[in-house]
Amino acid sequence: MKIQKLFLSVALLCSVSAMADTEIIAHRGYWRAPGSAQNSLSSYQNADRIGCFGSEIDVWLTKDGVVVVNHDPSYNGVVLETATYAGEVKNLKLANGEKLPTLEEYLQVVKKGKTRLVIEIKTHKDMWRENLCVDKVLELVKKYKLTKRVDYIAFSYNATLRLIEKAPKGTEVYYLNGDKSPQELKQIGAAGPDYNENIFLSKHPEWLAEFKRLGLKVNVWTVDKKENLQFFIDKGVEFITTNEPELLKGMLGK
Ligand code: MG
């Protein structure tokens, strides 16, 4: 009887610690909080306030060399890659009235918080400019002494390889596009995949165990449904990127 109880408590402890291993990354910040907007400074502050492990943003390089934070290639008809910051971008306003932030403005806010920043380098039309974007982002993160608090993600294989090559040793770079095998990501020195949930739910369910076996960390996006959040918690993935950080927080008991 005593031994049974002991086994039960060990099993309970193990399941609690497996649950606690998954970290929350707020997708484009915690923008669903009242008064916020995707990729806004307040979306980072909200993620930080509720204690998210990480908060994600998307970045583009403008024609005049300013790294700006936005998801889509264009905002209100202004194509970020070909517009100038000084001319067209600096006056753009987000849905909640905040200005469309530069990365530099973002880093100043991150500096005051505890939550990590996950920077997604968007796929630029011009590969040369995409490379320049990677280099500028690394330079700014170094300038603000945030190297140890920033992780990187990219759909572009070119940007992923450049980040791995140029970022300071120990920097974690994750690949988003879902088309590279665990072995391939291990070989290039990526920290792991940051793949769409459907890759693991249906296309390559076997990859979850394979990534773990190779010692890579798994991040999965964008998981918002309760049953899918539970699935990935149970699988013990390292990170879940979600638009519902408070829901996930409750489920993890954090
Ligand atoms: Mg993104």
Short mmCIF file of C-alpha atoms and ligand atoms in Angstrom, two decimals:
data_model
loop_
_atom_site.label_atom_id
_atom_site.label_comp_id
_atom_site.label_asym_id
_atom_site.label_seq_id
_atom_site.Cartn_x
_atom_site.Cartn_y
_atom_site.Cartn_z
CA MET A 1 0.00 0.00 0.00
CA LYS A 2 2.75 2.41 1.02
CA ILE A 3 4.70 1.55 -2.13
CA GLN A 4 1.61 2.16 -4.25
CA LYS A 5 1.20 5.59 -2.63
CA LEU A 6 4.85 6.36 -3.28
CA PHE A 7 4.50 5.41 -6.96
CA LEU A 8 1.40 7.54 -7.21
CA SER A 9 3.11 10.61 -5.77
CA VAL A 10 6.16 10.11 -7.98
CA ALA A 11 3.88 9.81 -11.03
CA LEU A 12 2.01 12.96 -9.97
CA LEU A 13 5.24 14.87 -9.44
CA CYS A 14 6.50 13.79 -12.87
CA SER A 15 3.30 14.91 -14.58
CA VAL A 16 3.41 18.28 -12.79
CA SER A 17 7.04 18.85 -13.77
CA ALA A 18 6.31 17.80 -17.39
CA MET A 19 3.51 20.39 -17.47
CA ALA A 20 5.67 23.10 -15.99
CA ASP A 21 8.26 22.62 -18.74
CA THR A 22 6.19 24.25 -21.47
CA GLU A 23 6.76 27.99 -21.80
CA ILE A 24 4.30 30.56 -23.16
CA ILE A 25 5.12 32.79 -26.11
CA ALA A 26 2.57 35.49 -26.91
CA HIS A 27 2.02 35.62 -30.68
CA ARG A 28 2.54 39.25 -31.83
CA GLY A 29 2.48 40.11 -28.14
CA TYR A 30 -0.55 39.79 -25.88
CA TRP A 31 -2.58 41.93 -28.27
CA ARG A 32 -6.01 40.60 -27.30
CA ALA A 33 -5.73 42.41 -23.97
CA PRO A 34 -8.05 45.45 -23.85
CA GLY A 35 -6.74 48.51 -25.67
CA SER A 36 -3.84 46.75 -27.34
CA ALA A 37 -2.96 45.91 -30.96
CA GLN A 38 -0.81 43.30 -32.71
CA ASN A 39 2.91 44.04 -32.58
CA SER A 40 2.38 47.16 -30.48
CA LEU A 41 4.55 48.23 -27.54
CA SER A 42 1.56 47.62 -25.25
CA SER A 43 1.24 44.04 -26.54
CA TYR A 44 4.75 43.37 -25.19
CA GLN A 45 3.93 45.13 -21.90
CA ASN A 46 0.79 42.98 -21.53
CA ALA A 47 2.77 39.77 -22.18
CA ASP A 48 5.32 40.90 -19.62
CA ARG A 49 2.64 41.82 -17.08
CA ILE A 50 1.08 38.34 -17.15
CA GLY A 51 4.50 36.70 -16.99
CA CYS A 52 4.85 35.18 -20.47
CA PHE A 53 8.22 33.59 -21.14
CA GLY A 54 8.41 35.27 -24.54
CA SER A 55 6.63 37.80 -26.72
CA GLU A 56 6.89 37.61 -30.49
CA ILE A 57 7.17 40.40 -33.08
CA ASP A 58 7.66 40.60 -36.86
CA VAL A 59 10.18 42.94 -38.45
CA TRP A 60 10.90 44.55 -41.83
CA LEU A 61 13.65 46.80 -43.12
CA THR A 62 12.43 50.02 -44.77
CA LYS A 63 14.06 51.45 -47.89
CA ASP A 64 16.01 53.95 -45.78
CA GLY A 65 17.34 51.25 -43.45
CA VAL A 66 15.03 51.43 -40.41
CA VAL A 67 13.86 48.16 -38.82
CA VAL A 68 10.11 48.44 -38.16
CA VAL A 69 7.67 46.14 -36.38
CA ASN A 70 4.65 44.86 -38.33
CA HIS A 71 3.29 41.54 -39.54
CA ASP A 72 2.17 42.14 -43.12
CA PRO A 73 4.45 43.39 -45.93
CA SER A 74 2.31 46.53 -46.08
CA TYR A 75 0.33 48.63 -43.63
CA ASN A 76 -2.52 50.91 -44.74
CA GLY A 77 -1.26 50.61 -48.32
CA VAL A 78 2.35 51.49 -47.44
CA VAL A 79 4.74 48.71 -48.56
CA LEU A 80 7.29 48.66 -45.75
CA GLU A 81 10.15 47.21 -47.77
CA THR A 82 10.03 49.90 -50.44
CA ALA A 83 8.79 52.89 -48.40
CA THR A 84 11.00 55.24 -46.40
CA TYR A 85 10.60 55.53 -42.65
CA ALA A 86 11.24 59.26 -42.76
CA GLY A 87 8.63 59.80 -45.46
CA GLU A 88 5.74 57.35 -45.21
CA VAL A 89 6.19 54.96 -42.28
CA LYS A 90 6.84 57.20 -39.29
CA ASN A 91 3.30 58.57 -39.16
CA LEU A 92 1.49 55.20 -39.41
CA LYS A 93 -0.86 54.49 -36.52
CA LEU A 94 -1.91 51.07 -35.22
CA ALA A 95 -5.55 50.11 -34.60
CA ASN A 96 -5.33 51.23 -30.95
CA GLY A 97 -3.80 54.63 -31.75
CA GLU A 98 -0.18 53.75 -30.91
CA LYS A 99 2.35 54.55 -33.61
CA LEU A 100 3.76 51.68 -35.68
CA PRO A 101 6.93 51.03 -33.68
CA THR A 102 10.52 50.79 -34.81
CA LEU A 103 12.57 47.91 -33.44
CA GLU A 104 14.66 50.44 -31.56
CA GLU A 105 11.57 51.79 -29.76
CA TYR A 106 10.55 48.21 -29.03
CA LEU A 107 13.90 47.26 -27.54
CA GLN A 108 13.74 50.26 -25.18
CA VAL A 109 10.49 48.86 -23.78
CA VAL A 110 11.80 45.27 -23.65
CA LYS A 111 14.77 46.55 -21.68
CA LYS A 112 12.38 47.51 -18.84
CA GLY A 113 10.58 44.14 -18.83
CA LYS A 114 11.50 40.56 -17.98
CA THR A 115 9.78 38.69 -20.82
CA ARG A 116 12.06 37.53 -23.63
CA LEU A 117 11.63 38.93 -27.13
CA VAL A 118 11.21 36.56 -30.08
CA ILE A 119 12.04 38.42 -33.29
CA GLU A 120 10.71 37.10 -36.59
CA ILE A 121 12.67 38.33 -39.59
CA LYS A 122 10.07 38.54 -42.35
CA THR A 123 10.84 37.18 -45.82
CA HIS A 124 11.84 40.21 -47.89
CA LYS A 125 11.40 40.30 -51.66
CA ASP A 126 15.02 41.26 -52.04
CA MET A 127 17.44 38.78 -50.43
CA TRP A 128 20.17 41.38 -50.14
CA ARG A 129 17.82 43.57 -48.10
CA GLU A 130 16.75 40.58 -46.03
CA ASN A 131 20.41 39.99 -45.15
CA LEU A 132 20.76 43.66 -44.29
CA CYS A 133 17.67 43.36 -42.07
CA VAL A 134 19.25 40.43 -40.17
CA ASP A 135 22.48 42.37 -39.69
CA LYS A 136 20.69 45.55 -38.53
CA VAL A 137 18.53 43.61 -36.07
CA LEU A 138 21.58 41.88 -34.54
CA GLU A 139 23.37 45.23 -34.31
CA LEU A 140 20.42 46.90 -32.51
CA VAL A 141 19.96 44.01 -30.07
CA LYS A 142 23.67 44.23 -29.25
CA LYS A 143 23.46 48.03 -28.86
CA TYR A 144 20.73 47.60 -26.22
CA LYS A 145 22.63 44.76 -24.53
CA LEU A 146 19.70 42.40 -25.02
CA THR A 147 21.60 39.59 -26.76
CA LYS A 148 20.82 37.12 -23.99
CA ARG A 149 17.10 37.96 -23.94
CA VAL A 150 16.31 37.67 -27.64
CA ASP A 151 15.53 34.59 -29.76
CA TYR A 152 15.07 34.57 -33.54
CA ILE A 153 12.67 32.92 -35.94
CA ALA A 154 12.26 33.03 -39.74
CA PHE A 155 10.37 31.33 -42.57
CA SER A 156 13.17 32.23 -44.94
CA TYR A 157 15.86 29.56 -44.94
CA ASN A 158 18.30 32.25 -46.10
CA ALA A 159 17.54 34.42 -43.05
CA THR A 160 17.71 31.40 -40.74
CA LEU A 161 21.18 30.44 -42.01
CA ARG A 162 22.41 34.02 -41.79
CA LEU A 163 21.11 34.38 -38.22
CA ILE A 164 22.86 31.16 -37.20
CA GLU A 165 26.08 32.38 -38.84
CA LYS A 166 26.06 35.97 -37.55
CA ALA A 167 24.35 35.91 -34.14
CA PRO A 168 26.53 35.68 -31.03
CA LYS A 169 27.29 32.15 -29.83
CA GLY A 170 24.46 30.69 -27.74
CA THR A 171 21.73 32.65 -29.55
CA GLU A 172 18.71 30.48 -30.32
CA VAL A 173 17.45 30.48 -33.90
CA TYR A 174 14.29 28.56 -34.88
CA TYR A 175 13.05 27.78 -38.38
CA LEU A 176 9.37 28.32 -39.18
CA ASN A 177 8.58 26.88 -42.58
CA GLY A 178 7.89 23.28 -41.58
CA ASP A 179 9.71 21.68 -44.52
CA LYS A 180 13.03 20.70 -42.91
CA SER A 181 13.47 17.40 -41.13
CA PRO A 182 14.80 17.12 -37.56
CA GLN A 183 18.13 15.92 -38.98
CA GLU A 184 18.42 18.91 -41.33
CA LEU A 185 17.74 21.46 -38.58
CA LYS A 186 20.24 19.73 -36.30
CA GLN A 187 22.88 19.87 -39.05
CA ILE A 188 22.58 23.61 -39.66
CA GLY A 189 22.80 24.39 -35.94
CA ALA A 190 19.25 25.62 -35.40
CA ALA A 191 17.95 25.54 -31.82
CA GLY A 192 14.92 23.72 -33.20
CA PRO A 193 11.73 24.00 -35.19
CA ASP A 194 9.04 26.58 -34.67
CA TYR A 195 6.46 24.78 -36.81
CA ASN A 196 2.77 25.20 -37.48
CA GLU A 197 0.71 22.93 -35.23
CA ASN A 198 -0.54 20.92 -38.24
CA ILE A 199 2.97 19.69 -38.99
CA PHE A 200 2.96 17.84 -35.67
CA LEU A 201 -0.77 17.08 -35.52
CA SER A 202 -1.09 15.52 -38.96
CA LYS A 203 1.81 15.80 -41.42
CA HIS A 204 4.75 14.55 -39.33
CA PRO A 205 3.58 13.43 -35.89
CA GLU A 206 6.77 11.35 -35.62
CA TRP A 207 8.93 14.50 -35.70
CA LEU A 208 8.06 15.48 -32.12
CA ALA A 209 9.92 12.49 -30.70
CA GLU A 210 12.69 12.81 -33.29
CA PHE A 211 13.40 16.47 -32.42
CA LYS A 212 13.52 15.51 -28.75
CA ARG A 213 15.88 12.60 -29.47
CA LEU A 214 18.25 14.97 -31.28
CA GLY A 215 18.20 17.41 -28.35
CA LEU A 216 16.44 20.22 -30.23
CA LYS A 217 13.77 22.40 -28.60
CA VAL A 218 10.29 22.42 -30.09
CA ASN A 219 8.20 25.55 -30.54
CA VAL A 220 4.77 25.29 -32.14
CA TRP A 221 2.47 28.01 -33.58
CA THR A 222 -0.21 29.33 -33.45
CA VAL A 223 -2.04 27.14 -30.97
CA ASP A 224 -5.27 28.71 -29.72
CA LYS A 225 -7.74 25.80 -29.35
CA LYS A 226 -7.94 24.33 -25.87
CA GLU A 227 -7.68 20.69 -27.03
CA ASN A 228 -4.62 21.44 -29.13
CA LEU A 229 -2.96 23.39 -26.31
CA GLN A 230 -3.53 20.35 -24.08
CA PHE A 231 -2.11 18.01 -26.75
CA PHE A 232 1.17 19.95 -26.92
CA ILE A 233 1.39 20.38 -23.14
CA ASP A 234 1.04 16.60 -22.83
CA LYS A 235 3.76 16.11 -25.46
CA GLY A 236 6.06 18.28 -23.34
CA VAL A 237 7.04 20.74 -26.09
CA GLU A 238 9.34 23.50 -24.85
CA PHE A 239 7.31 26.45 -26.20
CA ILE A 240 3.79 27.15 -27.39
CA THR A 241 3.15 30.32 -29.38
CA THR A 242 -0.42 31.45 -28.88
CA ASN A 243 -2.90 34.31 -29.23
CA GLU A 244 -4.40 33.08 -25.94
CA PRO A 245 -1.59 33.39 -23.40
CA GLU A 246 -3.93 33.73 -20.41
CA LEU A 247 -5.83 30.55 -21.33
CA LEU A 248 -2.53 28.65 -21.67
CA LYS A 249 -1.26 30.15 -18.44
CA GLY A 250 -4.31 28.82 -16.61
CA MET A 251 -3.91 25.37 -18.17
CA LEU A 252 -0.25 25.22 -17.15
CA GLY A 253 -1.08 26.36 -13.63
CA LYS A 254 1.46 29.17 -13.88
MG MG B 1 5.34 36.19 -36.66
#
